[in-house]
Amino acid sequence: MFLDINGNRLNVEVMGRDDAPLLIALHGAPGLGSLAEPRATFGPLADDFRVLVFDARGSGQSEGKGPLTHEQWAADVEALREWAGAERFVIAGGSYGGFISMEYAIRHPERLLAMVLRDTSPDHANEELARANALASARVELDLGKFERIMDGKTRDDDDLRACWAEILPLYDHVYDPASVQRKVEATPYRFETHNWAFTENMPTYDIKDRLPDVTCPTLVVVGRDDWITPVACSETIVCLIPNARLEIFEKSGHSPQVEEADRFQAVVREFLASVATRGAVL
Protein backbone atom coordinates (compact mmCIF):
# COMPACT_ATOMS: atom_id res chain seq x y z
CA MET A 1 0.00 0.00 0.00
CA PHE A 2 1.02 3.65 -0.32
CA LEU A 3 0.66 5.94 2.70
CA ASP A 4 1.08 9.69 2.96
CA ILE A 5 3.69 10.02 5.71
CA ASN A 6 4.89 13.51 6.62
CA GLY A 7 3.85 14.80 3.20
CA ASN A 8 5.64 12.04 1.29
CA ARG A 9 4.17 8.85 -0.22
CA LEU A 10 5.78 5.72 1.23
CA ASN A 11 5.47 2.17 -0.06
CA VAL A 12 4.46 0.11 3.01
CA GLU A 13 3.72 -3.55 3.66
CA VAL A 14 2.32 -5.06 6.88
CA MET A 15 2.39 -8.75 7.81
CA GLY A 16 0.88 -10.56 10.79
CA ARG A 17 -2.11 -10.09 13.08
CA ASP A 18 -3.42 -6.60 13.77
CA ASP A 19 -3.43 -7.32 17.51
CA ALA A 20 0.18 -8.59 17.66
CA PRO A 21 3.06 -6.46 19.01
CA LEU A 22 4.45 -4.15 16.31
CA LEU A 23 7.91 -4.60 14.78
CA ILE A 24 9.12 -1.98 12.29
CA ALA A 25 12.09 -3.12 10.19
CA LEU A 26 14.25 -0.70 8.18
CA HIS A 27 16.31 -1.47 5.09
CA GLY A 28 19.81 -0.15 4.48
CA ALA A 29 21.52 1.50 1.51
CA PRO A 30 19.49 4.66 0.78
CA GLY A 31 18.89 4.82 -2.96
CA LEU A 32 19.74 1.12 -3.33
CA GLY A 33 17.75 -0.66 -0.63
CA SER A 34 14.06 -1.49 -0.46
CA LEU A 35 11.53 -3.25 1.74
CA ALA A 36 12.45 -6.55 0.06
CA GLU A 37 15.34 -7.19 2.48
CA PRO A 38 13.54 -6.54 5.79
CA ARG A 39 10.49 -8.40 4.45
CA ALA A 40 12.63 -11.49 3.83
CA THR A 41 14.52 -11.07 7.11
CA PHE A 42 11.72 -10.23 9.53
CA GLY A 43 8.67 -11.53 7.67
CA PRO A 44 9.12 -14.95 9.35
CA LEU A 45 8.46 -13.20 12.69
CA ALA A 46 4.92 -12.39 11.56
CA ASP A 47 3.79 -15.47 13.48
CA ASP A 48 4.43 -13.49 16.69
CA PHE A 49 4.56 -9.85 15.53
CA ARG A 50 2.79 -7.37 13.31
CA VAL A 51 5.75 -6.72 11.01
CA LEU A 52 5.82 -3.41 9.13
CA VAL A 53 8.37 -2.86 6.36
CA PHE A 54 8.62 0.05 3.96
CA ASP A 55 10.68 1.73 1.26
CA ALA A 56 12.30 4.68 3.00
CA ARG A 57 11.77 8.18 1.65
CA GLY A 58 13.76 8.36 -1.60
CA SER A 59 14.25 4.60 -1.98
CA GLY A 60 12.45 1.80 -3.78
CA GLN A 61 8.96 2.87 -4.87
CA SER A 62 8.56 5.63 -2.29
CA GLU A 63 8.44 9.31 -3.14
CA GLY A 64 11.68 11.20 -2.54
CA LYS A 65 10.83 14.66 -1.21
CA GLY A 66 13.64 16.22 0.79
CA PRO A 67 15.24 16.61 3.14
CA LEU A 68 16.73 13.12 3.14
CA THR A 69 18.27 13.55 6.57
CA HIS A 70 18.56 11.12 9.46
CA GLU A 71 16.18 13.35 11.40
CA GLN A 72 13.56 13.15 8.62
CA TRP A 73 13.92 9.40 8.18
CA ALA A 74 13.51 8.92 11.95
CA ALA A 75 10.46 11.21 11.89
CA ASP A 76 8.96 8.99 9.17
CA VAL A 77 9.39 5.96 11.45
CA GLU A 78 7.58 7.82 14.24
CA ALA A 79 4.73 8.69 11.87
CA LEU A 80 4.46 5.04 10.82
CA ARG A 81 4.23 4.04 14.48
CA GLU A 82 1.39 6.51 14.94
CA TRP A 83 -0.36 5.20 11.82
CA ALA A 84 -0.03 1.63 13.13
CA GLY A 85 -1.57 2.68 16.45
CA ALA A 86 1.16 1.19 18.67
CA GLU A 87 2.30 2.92 21.84
CA ARG A 88 5.55 0.94 21.87
CA PHE A 89 7.24 -1.35 19.39
CA VAL A 90 10.39 -3.23 18.38
CA ILE A 91 12.65 -1.50 15.86
CA ALA A 92 15.09 -3.40 13.66
CA GLY A 93 17.58 -2.00 11.17
CA GLY A 94 20.48 -3.31 9.12
CA SER A 95 23.44 -1.31 7.83
CA TYR A 96 22.23 2.27 7.13
CA GLY A 97 18.88 1.22 8.56
CA GLY A 98 20.78 0.71 11.79
CA PHE A 99 21.86 4.36 11.70
CA ILE A 100 18.22 5.41 11.57
CA SER A 101 17.16 2.87 14.18
CA MET A 102 19.71 4.27 16.63
CA GLU A 103 18.66 7.82 15.74
CA TYR A 104 15.07 6.89 16.55
CA ALA A 105 16.06 5.19 19.81
CA ILE A 106 17.85 8.36 20.92
CA ARG A 107 14.95 10.65 19.98
CA HIS A 108 12.07 8.45 21.20
CA PRO A 109 13.37 6.12 23.94
CA GLU A 110 9.94 5.82 25.52
CA ARG A 111 8.51 4.23 22.37
CA LEU A 112 10.80 1.21 22.10
CA LEU A 113 10.39 -2.24 23.56
CA ALA A 114 13.65 -3.46 22.02
CA MET A 115 16.08 -2.80 19.17
CA VAL A 116 17.81 -5.21 16.78
CA LEU A 117 20.81 -3.86 14.88
CA ARG A 118 22.63 -5.69 12.10
CA ASP A 119 26.02 -4.81 10.57
CA THR A 120 25.97 -1.10 11.32
CA SER A 121 28.10 1.70 12.79
CA PRO A 122 27.76 4.53 15.34
CA ASP A 123 29.78 7.00 13.25
CA HIS A 124 31.44 7.47 9.86
CA ALA A 125 34.74 5.95 10.96
CA ASN A 126 33.63 2.78 9.19
CA GLU A 127 34.27 4.51 5.85
CA GLU A 128 38.03 4.61 6.40
CA LEU A 129 38.02 0.98 7.55
CA ALA A 130 35.91 -0.01 4.55
CA ARG A 131 38.23 1.67 2.08
CA ALA A 132 41.22 -0.13 3.56
CA ASN A 133 39.39 -3.47 3.49
CA ALA A 134 38.28 -2.98 -0.12
CA LEU A 135 41.72 -2.03 -1.37
CA ALA A 136 43.32 -4.96 0.47
CA SER A 137 40.87 -7.51 -0.91
CA ALA A 138 42.21 -10.05 -3.38
CA ARG A 139 38.69 -10.99 -4.44
CA VAL A 140 38.35 -8.38 -7.18
CA GLU A 141 40.51 -5.73 -8.81
CA LEU A 142 38.47 -2.62 -8.21
CA ASP A 143 37.85 0.13 -10.73
CA LEU A 144 38.96 2.92 -8.42
CA GLY A 145 36.91 5.54 -10.23
CA LYS A 146 33.67 3.64 -9.65
CA PHE A 147 34.70 2.77 -6.10
CA GLU A 148 35.37 6.40 -5.20
CA ARG A 149 32.14 7.65 -6.82
CA ILE A 150 29.91 5.30 -4.86
CA MET A 151 31.79 5.77 -1.60
CA ASP A 152 31.84 9.57 -1.92
CA GLY A 153 28.25 9.95 -3.16
CA LYS A 154 29.23 11.29 -6.57
CA THR A 155 27.44 8.89 -8.88
CA ARG A 156 26.27 10.52 -12.13
CA ASP A 157 22.88 8.89 -12.71
CA ASP A 158 21.02 5.66 -12.01
CA ASP A 159 23.00 3.75 -14.63
CA ASP A 160 26.27 4.90 -13.11
CA LEU A 161 25.06 3.94 -9.62
CA ARG A 162 24.22 0.49 -10.98
CA ALA A 163 27.72 0.13 -12.47
CA CYS A 164 29.36 1.31 -9.24
CA TRP A 165 27.18 -1.02 -7.14
CA ALA A 166 28.14 -3.97 -9.33
CA GLU A 167 31.78 -3.04 -8.76
CA ILE A 168 31.67 -3.32 -4.95
CA LEU A 169 29.04 -6.06 -4.47
CA PRO A 170 31.64 -8.89 -4.67
CA LEU A 171 33.08 -7.60 -1.38
CA TYR A 172 29.92 -8.16 0.67
CA ASP A 173 29.57 -11.90 1.20
CA HIS A 174 31.58 -14.46 3.16
CA VAL A 175 31.69 -16.66 0.04
CA TYR A 176 31.90 -14.90 -3.33
CA ASP A 177 29.29 -16.15 -5.80
CA PRO A 178 29.33 -14.17 -9.09
CA ALA A 179 25.86 -15.44 -10.04
CA SER A 180 24.43 -14.22 -6.75
CA VAL A 181 26.07 -10.84 -7.25
CA GLN A 182 24.52 -10.51 -10.69
CA ARG A 183 21.07 -11.38 -9.32
CA LYS A 184 21.45 -8.63 -6.72
CA VAL A 185 22.51 -6.12 -9.37
CA GLU A 186 19.40 -6.95 -11.40
CA ALA A 187 17.03 -6.83 -8.40
CA THR A 188 18.21 -3.49 -6.97
CA PRO A 189 16.06 -0.34 -7.44
CA TYR A 190 18.43 2.55 -8.26
CA ARG A 191 17.85 6.10 -6.94
CA PHE A 192 21.17 7.91 -7.38
CA GLU A 193 20.00 11.27 -5.95
CA THR A 194 19.14 9.60 -2.64
CA HIS A 195 22.41 7.70 -2.49
CA ASN A 196 24.42 10.81 -3.26
CA TRP A 197 22.59 12.87 -0.63
CA ALA A 198 23.24 10.24 2.04
CA PHE A 199 26.96 10.11 1.35
CA THR A 200 27.65 13.79 0.70
CA GLU A 201 25.27 15.47 3.17
CA ASN A 202 24.70 12.94 5.98
CA MET A 203 27.74 10.74 6.35
CA PRO A 204 30.54 13.34 6.68
CA THR A 205 29.11 14.52 10.01
CA TYR A 206 27.51 11.27 11.20
CA ASP A 207 28.58 10.50 14.78
CA ILE A 208 26.11 9.52 17.52
CA LYS A 209 28.54 7.87 19.94
CA ASP A 210 28.03 10.51 22.64
CA ARG A 211 24.25 9.91 22.60
CA LEU A 212 24.19 6.11 22.62
CA PRO A 213 24.48 5.85 26.44
CA ASP A 214 21.00 7.44 26.52
CA VAL A 215 19.43 4.45 24.72
CA THR A 216 17.24 2.68 27.25
CA CYS A 217 15.75 -0.30 25.42
CA PRO A 218 17.24 -3.83 25.34
CA THR A 219 19.47 -3.99 22.26
CA LEU A 220 20.82 -6.89 20.21
CA VAL A 221 23.71 -6.17 17.83
CA VAL A 222 24.64 -8.79 15.22
CA VAL A 223 27.48 -8.62 12.71
CA GLY A 224 29.26 -10.87 10.24
CA ARG A 225 32.92 -11.59 10.99
CA ASP A 226 33.90 -10.77 7.39
CA ASP A 227 31.84 -7.59 7.05
CA TRP A 228 34.06 -5.25 5.03
CA ILE A 229 32.00 -2.06 5.15
CA THR A 230 30.81 -1.95 8.79
CA PRO A 231 33.43 -4.19 10.41
CA VAL A 232 33.08 -5.96 13.74
CA ALA A 233 34.87 -3.12 15.52
CA CYS A 234 31.93 -0.82 14.75
CA SER A 235 29.46 -3.19 16.41
CA GLU A 236 31.79 -3.59 19.38
CA THR A 237 31.76 0.18 19.85
CA ILE A 238 27.94 0.24 19.82
CA VAL A 239 27.78 -2.52 22.42
CA CYS A 240 30.25 -0.71 24.65
CA LEU A 241 28.14 2.46 24.55
CA ILE A 242 24.54 1.20 24.81
CA PRO A 243 23.83 -0.01 28.35
CA ASN A 244 23.44 -3.80 28.57
CA ALA A 245 23.58 -4.29 24.79
CA ARG A 246 24.35 -7.80 23.54
CA LEU A 247 26.72 -8.69 20.68
CA GLU A 248 26.47 -11.75 18.44
CA ILE A 249 29.19 -12.32 15.83
CA PHE A 250 28.42 -14.60 12.88
CA GLU A 251 31.65 -16.31 11.92
CA LYS A 252 30.60 -17.45 8.44
CA SER A 253 29.04 -14.20 7.23
CA GLY A 254 29.98 -10.95 5.61
CA HIS A 255 27.56 -8.01 5.63
CA SER A 256 24.44 -10.21 5.55
CA PRO A 257 24.28 -12.86 8.31
CA GLN A 258 20.47 -12.78 7.94
CA VAL A 259 21.07 -14.47 4.57
CA GLU A 260 24.37 -16.30 4.97
CA GLU A 261 23.51 -17.86 8.33
CA ALA A 262 19.76 -17.45 8.15
CA ASP A 263 18.74 -20.23 10.54
CA ARG A 264 21.06 -19.05 13.30
CA PHE A 265 20.07 -15.43 12.71
CA GLN A 266 16.39 -16.26 13.13
CA ALA A 267 17.11 -18.30 16.26
CA VAL A 268 19.23 -15.55 17.85
CA VAL A 269 16.64 -12.84 17.15
CA ARG A 270 13.75 -14.94 18.42
CA GLU A 271 15.65 -15.89 21.59
CA PHE A 272 16.54 -12.24 22.21
CA LEU A 273 12.96 -11.05 21.80
CA ALA A 274 11.72 -13.87 24.04
CA SER A 275 14.25 -12.84 26.69
CA VAL A 276 13.02 -9.25 26.45
CA ALA A 277 9.49 -10.46 27.11
CA THR A 278 10.75 -12.50 30.07
CA ARG A 279 12.38 -9.40 31.52
CA GLY A 280 9.03 -7.63 31.56
CA ALA A 281 8.53 -5.89 28.20
CA VAL A 282 5.04 -6.44 26.83
CA LEU A 283 5.62 -8.27 23.55
mmCIF file of C-alpha atoms in Angstrom:
data_model
loop_
_atom_site.group_PDB
_atom_site.id
_atom_site.type_symbol
_atom_site.label_atom_id
_atom_site.label_comp_id
_atom_site.label_asym_id
_atom_site.label_seq_id
_atom_site.Cartn_x
_atom_site.Cartn_y
_atom_site.Cartn_z
ATOM 1 C CA MET A 1 0.000 0.000 0.000
ATOM 2 C CA PHE A 2 1.016 3.646 -0.316
ATOM 3 C CA LEU A 3 0.660 5.943 2.695
ATOM 4 C CA ASP A 4 1.080 9.693 2.957
ATOM 5 C CA ILE A 5 3.692 10.022 5.712
ATOM 6 C CA ASN A 6 4.888 13.510 6.624
ATOM 7 C CA GLY A 7 3.846 14.799 3.199
ATOM 8 C CA ASN A 8 5.643 12.035 1.291
ATOM 9 C CA ARG A 9 4.173 8.854 -0.221
ATOM 10 C CA LEU A 10 5.781 5.717 1.227
ATOM 11 C CA ASN A 11 5.466 2.174 -0.057
ATOM 12 C CA VAL A 12 4.464 0.114 3.011
ATOM 13 C CA GLU A 13 3.720 -3.553 3.657
ATOM 14 C CA VAL A 14 2.321 -5.062 6.877
ATOM 15 C CA MET A 15 2.394 -8.755 7.815
ATOM 16 C CA GLY A 16 0.880 -10.559 10.792
ATOM 17 C CA ARG A 17 -2.111 -10.090 13.076
ATOM 18 C CA ASP A 18 -3.420 -6.604 13.774
ATOM 19 C CA ASP A 19 -3.429 -7.319 17.510
ATOM 20 C CA ALA A 20 0.180 -8.590 17.657
ATOM 21 C CA PRO A 21 3.063 -6.459 19.006
ATOM 22 C CA LEU A 22 4.452 -4.149 16.310
ATOM 23 C CA LEU A 23 7.907 -4.604 14.784
ATOM 24 C CA ILE A 24 9.116 -1.977 12.294
ATOM 25 C CA ALA A 25 12.087 -3.117 10.188
ATOM 26 C CA LEU A 26 14.252 -0.702 8.179
ATOM 27 C CA HIS A 27 16.311 -1.472 5.091
ATOM 28 C CA GLY A 28 19.811 -0.148 4.475
ATOM 29 C CA ALA A 29 21.517 1.498 1.510
ATOM 30 C CA PRO A 30 19.494 4.663 0.776
ATOM 31 C CA GLY A 31 18.888 4.819 -2.957
ATOM 32 C CA LEU A 32 19.737 1.120 -3.328
ATOM 33 C CA GLY A 33 17.750 -0.657 -0.631
ATOM 34 C CA SER A 34 14.057 -1.492 -0.464
ATOM 35 C CA LEU A 35 11.533 -3.249 1.745
ATOM 36 C CA ALA A 36 12.454 -6.552 0.058
ATOM 37 C CA GLU A 37 15.343 -7.185 2.478
ATOM 38 C CA PRO A 38 13.536 -6.542 5.786
ATOM 39 C CA ARG A 39 10.492 -8.398 4.448
ATOM 40 C CA ALA A 40 12.628 -11.493 3.828
ATOM 41 C CA THR A 41 14.521 -11.070 7.108
ATOM 42 C CA PHE A 42 11.715 -10.234 9.529
ATOM 43 C CA GLY A 43 8.671 -11.533 7.666
ATOM 44 C CA PRO A 44 9.119 -14.947 9.354
ATOM 45 C CA LEU A 45 8.463 -13.203 12.693
ATOM 46 C CA ALA A 46 4.920 -12.390 11.556
ATOM 47 C CA ASP A 47 3.787 -15.466 13.479
ATOM 48 C CA ASP A 48 4.433 -13.486 16.687
ATOM 49 C CA PHE A 49 4.561 -9.846 15.527
ATOM 50 C CA ARG A 50 2.788 -7.374 13.312
ATOM 51 C CA VAL A 51 5.752 -6.721 11.005
ATOM 52 C CA LEU A 52 5.820 -3.407 9.131
ATOM 53 C CA VAL A 53 8.365 -2.857 6.359
ATOM 54 C CA PHE A 54 8.618 0.048 3.958
ATOM 55 C CA ASP A 55 10.679 1.732 1.261
ATOM 56 C CA ALA A 56 12.303 4.683 2.998
ATOM 57 C CA ARG A 57 11.769 8.180 1.652
ATOM 58 C CA GLY A 58 13.756 8.361 -1.600
ATOM 59 C CA SER A 59 14.251 4.599 -1.983
ATOM 60 C CA GLY A 60 12.451 1.796 -3.782
ATOM 61 C CA GLN A 61 8.956 2.868 -4.867
ATOM 62 C CA SER A 62 8.559 5.631 -2.291
ATOM 63 C CA GLU A 63 8.445 9.315 -3.138
ATOM 64 C CA GLY A 64 11.682 11.205 -2.541
ATOM 65 C CA LYS A 65 10.832 14.660 -1.210
ATOM 66 C CA GLY A 66 13.639 16.222 0.789
ATOM 67 C CA PRO A 67 15.241 16.614 3.135
ATOM 68 C CA LEU A 68 16.734 13.121 3.138
ATOM 69 C CA THR A 69 18.274 13.551 6.572
ATOM 70 C CA HIS A 70 18.560 11.116 9.458
ATOM 71 C CA GLU A 71 16.179 13.355 11.399
ATOM 72 C CA GLN A 72 13.562 13.152 8.623
ATOM 73 C CA TRP A 73 13.920 9.398 8.177
ATOM 74 C CA ALA A 74 13.513 8.919 11.952
ATOM 75 C CA ALA A 75 10.455 11.207 11.887
ATOM 76 C CA ASP A 76 8.960 8.991 9.175
ATOM 77 C CA VAL A 77 9.385 5.962 11.454
ATOM 78 C CA GLU A 78 7.578 7.823 14.238
ATOM 79 C CA ALA A 79 4.726 8.693 11.875
ATOM 80 C CA LEU A 80 4.460 5.041 10.824
ATOM 81 C CA ARG A 81 4.234 4.043 14.480
ATOM 82 C CA GLU A 82 1.393 6.509 14.937
ATOM 83 C CA TRP A 83 -0.359 5.201 11.821
ATOM 84 C CA ALA A 84 -0.032 1.628 13.129
ATOM 85 C CA GLY A 85 -1.572 2.675 16.452
ATOM 86 C CA ALA A 86 1.158 1.189 18.671
ATOM 87 C CA GLU A 87 2.303 2.918 21.838
ATOM 88 C CA ARG A 88 5.553 0.936 21.873
ATOM 89 C CA PHE A 89 7.241 -1.354 19.387
ATOM 90 C CA VAL A 90 10.385 -3.227 18.382
ATOM 91 C CA ILE A 91 12.649 -1.499 15.859
ATOM 92 C CA ALA A 92 15.093 -3.400 13.657
ATOM 93 C CA GLY A 93 17.581 -2.004 11.172
ATOM 94 C CA GLY A 94 20.480 -3.312 9.119
ATOM 95 C CA SER A 95 23.436 -1.314 7.829
ATOM 96 C CA TYR A 96 22.233 2.267 7.127
ATOM 97 C CA GLY A 97 18.883 1.217 8.555
ATOM 98 C CA GLY A 98 20.780 0.707 11.794
ATOM 99 C CA PHE A 99 21.864 4.355 11.703
ATOM 100 C CA ILE A 100 18.221 5.415 11.568
ATOM 101 C CA SER A 101 17.157 2.869 14.183
ATOM 102 C CA MET A 102 19.708 4.275 16.631
ATOM 103 C CA GLU A 103 18.662 7.824 15.735
ATOM 104 C CA TYR A 104 15.071 6.893 16.552
ATOM 105 C CA ALA A 105 16.064 5.192 19.809
ATOM 106 C CA ILE A 106 17.846 8.361 20.920
ATOM 107 C CA ARG A 107 14.945 10.651 19.984
ATOM 108 C CA HIS A 108 12.072 8.448 21.200
ATOM 109 C CA PRO A 109 13.369 6.121 23.936
ATOM 110 C CA GLU A 110 9.939 5.818 25.517
ATOM 111 C CA ARG A 111 8.507 4.227 22.366
ATOM 112 C CA LEU A 112 10.798 1.209 22.102
ATOM 113 C CA LEU A 113 10.392 -2.244 23.564
ATOM 114 C CA ALA A 114 13.645 -3.463 22.021
ATOM 115 C CA MET A 115 16.079 -2.804 19.174
ATOM 116 C CA VAL A 116 17.809 -5.210 16.783
ATOM 117 C CA LEU A 117 20.815 -3.857 14.877
ATOM 118 C CA ARG A 118 22.626 -5.692 12.104
ATOM 119 C CA ASP A 119 26.023 -4.811 10.571
ATOM 120 C CA THR A 120 25.971 -1.102 11.318
ATOM 121 C CA SER A 121 28.096 1.697 12.795
ATOM 122 C CA PRO A 122 27.763 4.530 15.337
ATOM 123 C CA ASP A 123 29.783 7.001 13.245
ATOM 124 C CA HIS A 124 31.435 7.473 9.860
ATOM 125 C CA ALA A 125 34.744 5.947 10.958
ATOM 126 C CA ASN A 126 33.631 2.777 9.193
ATOM 127 C CA GLU A 127 34.267 4.508 5.853
ATOM 128 C CA GLU A 128 38.031 4.606 6.401
ATOM 129 C CA LEU A 129 38.020 0.985 7.550
ATOM 130 C CA ALA A 130 35.906 -0.007 4.546
ATOM 131 C CA ARG A 131 38.235 1.674 2.080
ATOM 132 C CA ALA A 132 41.219 -0.127 3.563
ATOM 133 C CA ASN A 133 39.389 -3.466 3.489
ATOM 134 C CA ALA A 134 38.277 -2.982 -0.117
ATOM 135 C CA LEU A 135 41.715 -2.031 -1.374
ATOM 136 C CA ALA A 136 43.317 -4.955 0.465
ATOM 137 C CA SER A 137 40.874 -7.506 -0.910
ATOM 138 C CA ALA A 138 42.211 -10.047 -3.378
ATOM 139 C CA ARG A 139 38.689 -10.994 -4.437
ATOM 140 C CA VAL A 140 38.353 -8.383 -7.182
ATOM 141 C CA GLU A 141 40.508 -5.733 -8.813
ATOM 142 C CA LEU A 142 38.465 -2.615 -8.210
ATOM 143 C CA ASP A 143 37.853 0.126 -10.729
ATOM 144 C CA LEU A 144 38.957 2.924 -8.416
ATOM 145 C CA GLY A 145 36.907 5.544 -10.228
ATOM 146 C CA LYS A 146 33.673 3.638 -9.649
ATOM 147 C CA PHE A 147 34.697 2.771 -6.104
ATOM 148 C CA GLU A 148 35.372 6.400 -5.201
ATOM 149 C CA ARG A 149 32.144 7.647 -6.823
ATOM 150 C CA ILE A 150 29.910 5.296 -4.865
ATOM 151 C CA MET A 151 31.793 5.771 -1.600
ATOM 152 C CA ASP A 152 31.835 9.570 -1.921
ATOM 153 C CA GLY A 153 28.246 9.953 -3.161
ATOM 154 C CA LYS A 154 29.233 11.293 -6.571
ATOM 155 C CA THR A 155 27.442 8.892 -8.880
ATOM 156 C CA ARG A 156 26.272 10.522 -12.127
ATOM 157 C CA ASP A 157 22.882 8.893 -12.706
ATOM 158 C CA ASP A 158 21.015 5.657 -12.012
ATOM 159 C CA ASP A 159 22.999 3.746 -14.635
ATOM 160 C CA ASP A 160 26.267 4.903 -13.108
ATOM 161 C CA LEU A 161 25.059 3.941 -9.623
ATOM 162 C CA ARG A 162 24.222 0.492 -10.980
ATOM 163 C CA ALA A 163 27.722 0.126 -12.466
ATOM 164 C CA CYS A 164 29.362 1.306 -9.237
ATOM 165 C CA TRP A 165 27.178 -1.016 -7.137
ATOM 166 C CA ALA A 166 28.142 -3.973 -9.330
ATOM 167 C CA GLU A 167 31.783 -3.043 -8.755
ATOM 168 C CA ILE A 168 31.667 -3.320 -4.953
ATOM 169 C CA LEU A 169 29.043 -6.056 -4.465
ATOM 170 C CA PRO A 170 31.637 -8.889 -4.669
ATOM 171 C CA LEU A 171 33.077 -7.604 -1.378
ATOM 172 C CA TYR A 172 29.919 -8.159 0.673
ATOM 173 C CA ASP A 173 29.568 -11.899 1.201
ATOM 174 C CA HIS A 174 31.584 -14.460 3.164
ATOM 175 C CA VAL A 175 31.692 -16.661 0.045
ATOM 176 C CA TYR A 176 31.895 -14.902 -3.329
ATOM 177 C CA ASP A 177 29.287 -16.147 -5.800
ATOM 178 C CA PRO A 178 29.333 -14.170 -9.091
ATOM 179 C CA ALA A 179 25.864 -15.441 -10.045
ATOM 180 C CA SER A 180 24.425 -14.223 -6.749
ATOM 181 C CA VAL A 181 26.072 -10.841 -7.248
ATOM 182 C CA GLN A 182 24.518 -10.514 -10.691
ATOM 183 C CA ARG A 183 21.068 -11.376 -9.317
ATOM 184 C CA LYS A 184 21.450 -8.630 -6.717
ATOM 185 C CA VAL A 185 22.508 -6.121 -9.367
ATOM 186 C CA GLU A 186 19.403 -6.950 -11.398
ATOM 187 C CA ALA A 187 17.026 -6.826 -8.400
ATOM 188 C CA THR A 188 18.211 -3.490 -6.969
ATOM 189 C CA PRO A 189 16.058 -0.342 -7.437
ATOM 190 C CA TYR A 190 18.431 2.552 -8.256
ATOM 191 C CA ARG A 191 17.853 6.101 -6.943
ATOM 192 C CA PHE A 192 21.166 7.912 -7.383
ATOM 193 C CA GLU A 193 20.003 11.268 -5.948
ATOM 194 C CA THR A 194 19.143 9.596 -2.636
ATOM 195 C CA HIS A 195 22.414 7.696 -2.491
ATOM 196 C CA ASN A 196 24.421 10.815 -3.260
ATOM 197 C CA TRP A 197 22.594 12.870 -0.627
ATOM 198 C CA ALA A 198 23.242 10.235 2.038
ATOM 199 C CA PHE A 199 26.959 10.106 1.351
ATOM 200 C CA THR A 200 27.654 13.790 0.704
ATOM 201 C CA GLU A 201 25.268 15.466 3.170
ATOM 202 C CA ASN A 202 24.701 12.944 5.975
ATOM 203 C CA MET A 203 27.743 10.738 6.347
ATOM 204 C CA PRO A 204 30.542 13.341 6.685
ATOM 205 C CA THR A 205 29.108 14.518 10.013
ATOM 206 C CA TYR A 206 27.513 11.270 11.200
ATOM 207 C CA ASP A 207 28.576 10.500 14.776
ATOM 208 C CA ILE A 208 26.112 9.519 17.521
ATOM 209 C CA LYS A 209 28.542 7.868 19.940
ATOM 210 C CA ASP A 210 28.033 10.509 22.639
ATOM 211 C CA ARG A 211 24.251 9.914 22.599
ATOM 212 C CA LEU A 212 24.194 6.108 22.624
ATOM 213 C CA PRO A 213 24.482 5.849 26.438
ATOM 214 C CA ASP A 214 21.003 7.435 26.518
ATOM 215 C CA VAL A 215 19.435 4.450 24.717
ATOM 216 C CA THR A 216 17.242 2.682 27.255
ATOM 217 C CA CYS A 217 15.749 -0.301 25.422
ATOM 218 C CA PRO A 218 17.239 -3.830 25.340
ATOM 219 C CA THR A 219 19.473 -3.993 22.264
ATOM 220 C CA LEU A 220 20.815 -6.887 20.208
ATOM 221 C CA VAL A 221 23.714 -6.174 17.834
ATOM 222 C CA VAL A 222 24.638 -8.786 15.217
ATOM 223 C CA VAL A 223 27.480 -8.622 12.710
ATOM 224 C CA GLY A 224 29.263 -10.868 10.239
ATOM 225 C CA ARG A 225 32.920 -11.594 10.991
ATOM 226 C CA ASP A 226 33.895 -10.770 7.391
ATOM 227 C CA ASP A 227 31.840 -7.586 7.053
ATOM 228 C CA TRP A 228 34.063 -5.249 5.032
ATOM 229 C CA ILE A 229 31.996 -2.057 5.152
ATOM 230 C CA THR A 230 30.806 -1.951 8.792
ATOM 231 C CA PRO A 231 33.428 -4.189 10.410
ATOM 232 C CA VAL A 232 33.080 -5.963 13.741
ATOM 233 C CA ALA A 233 34.873 -3.122 15.524
ATOM 234 C CA CYS A 234 31.931 -0.820 14.745
ATOM 235 C CA SER A 235 29.461 -3.191 16.412
ATOM 236 C CA GLU A 236 31.791 -3.593 19.379
ATOM 237 C CA THR A 237 31.763 0.183 19.847
ATOM 238 C CA ILE A 238 27.945 0.238 19.816
ATOM 239 C CA VAL A 239 27.777 -2.525 22.419
ATOM 240 C CA CYS A 240 30.254 -0.709 24.651
ATOM 241 C CA LEU A 241 28.135 2.463 24.551
ATOM 242 C CA ILE A 242 24.541 1.203 24.806
ATOM 243 C CA PRO A 243 23.830 -0.010 28.353
ATOM 244 C CA ASN A 244 23.439 -3.804 28.567
ATOM 245 C CA ALA A 245 23.578 -4.288 24.787
ATOM 246 C CA ARG A 246 24.355 -7.796 23.544
ATOM 247 C CA LEU A 247 26.718 -8.692 20.684
ATOM 248 C CA GLU A 248 26.471 -11.750 18.442
ATOM 249 C CA ILE A 249 29.186 -12.324 15.828
ATOM 250 C CA PHE A 250 28.418 -14.604 12.884
ATOM 251 C CA GLU A 251 31.650 -16.306 11.918
ATOM 252 C CA LYS A 252 30.597 -17.449 8.437
ATOM 253 C CA SER A 253 29.036 -14.197 7.229
ATOM 254 C CA GLY A 254 29.978 -10.946 5.613
ATOM 255 C CA HIS A 255 27.560 -8.009 5.633
ATOM 256 C CA SER A 256 24.436 -10.213 5.552
ATOM 257 C CA PRO A 257 24.277 -12.857 8.306
ATOM 258 C CA GLN A 258 20.468 -12.784 7.940
ATOM 259 C CA VAL A 259 21.066 -14.468 4.566
ATOM 260 C CA GLU A 260 24.370 -16.298 4.965
ATOM 261 C CA GLU A 261 23.513 -17.858 8.333
ATOM 262 C CA ALA A 262 19.757 -17.445 8.153
ATOM 263 C CA ASP A 263 18.744 -20.235 10.540
ATOM 264 C CA ARG A 264 21.063 -19.053 13.297
ATOM 265 C CA PHE A 265 20.070 -15.426 12.710
ATOM 266 C CA GLN A 266 16.386 -16.265 13.128
ATOM 267 C CA ALA A 267 17.112 -18.303 16.258
ATOM 268 C CA VAL A 268 19.227 -15.552 17.853
ATOM 269 C CA VAL A 269 16.644 -12.840 17.146
ATOM 270 C CA ARG A 270 13.747 -14.943 18.421
ATOM 271 C CA GLU A 271 15.648 -15.892 21.585
ATOM 272 C CA PHE A 272 16.537 -12.239 22.212
ATOM 273 C CA LEU A 273 12.960 -11.053 21.801
ATOM 274 C CA ALA A 274 11.719 -13.873 24.036
ATOM 275 C CA SER A 275 14.246 -12.839 26.692
ATOM 276 C CA VAL A 276 13.021 -9.252 26.452
ATOM 277 C CA ALA A 277 9.492 -10.463 27.114
ATOM 278 C CA THR A 278 10.751 -12.504 30.072
ATOM 279 C CA ARG A 279 12.378 -9.401 31.523
ATOM 280 C CA GLY A 280 9.028 -7.633 31.562
ATOM 281 C CA ALA A 281 8.526 -5.885 28.203
ATOM 282 C CA VAL A 282 5.042 -6.438 26.830
ATOM 283 C CA LEU A 283 5.622 -8.273 23.548
#
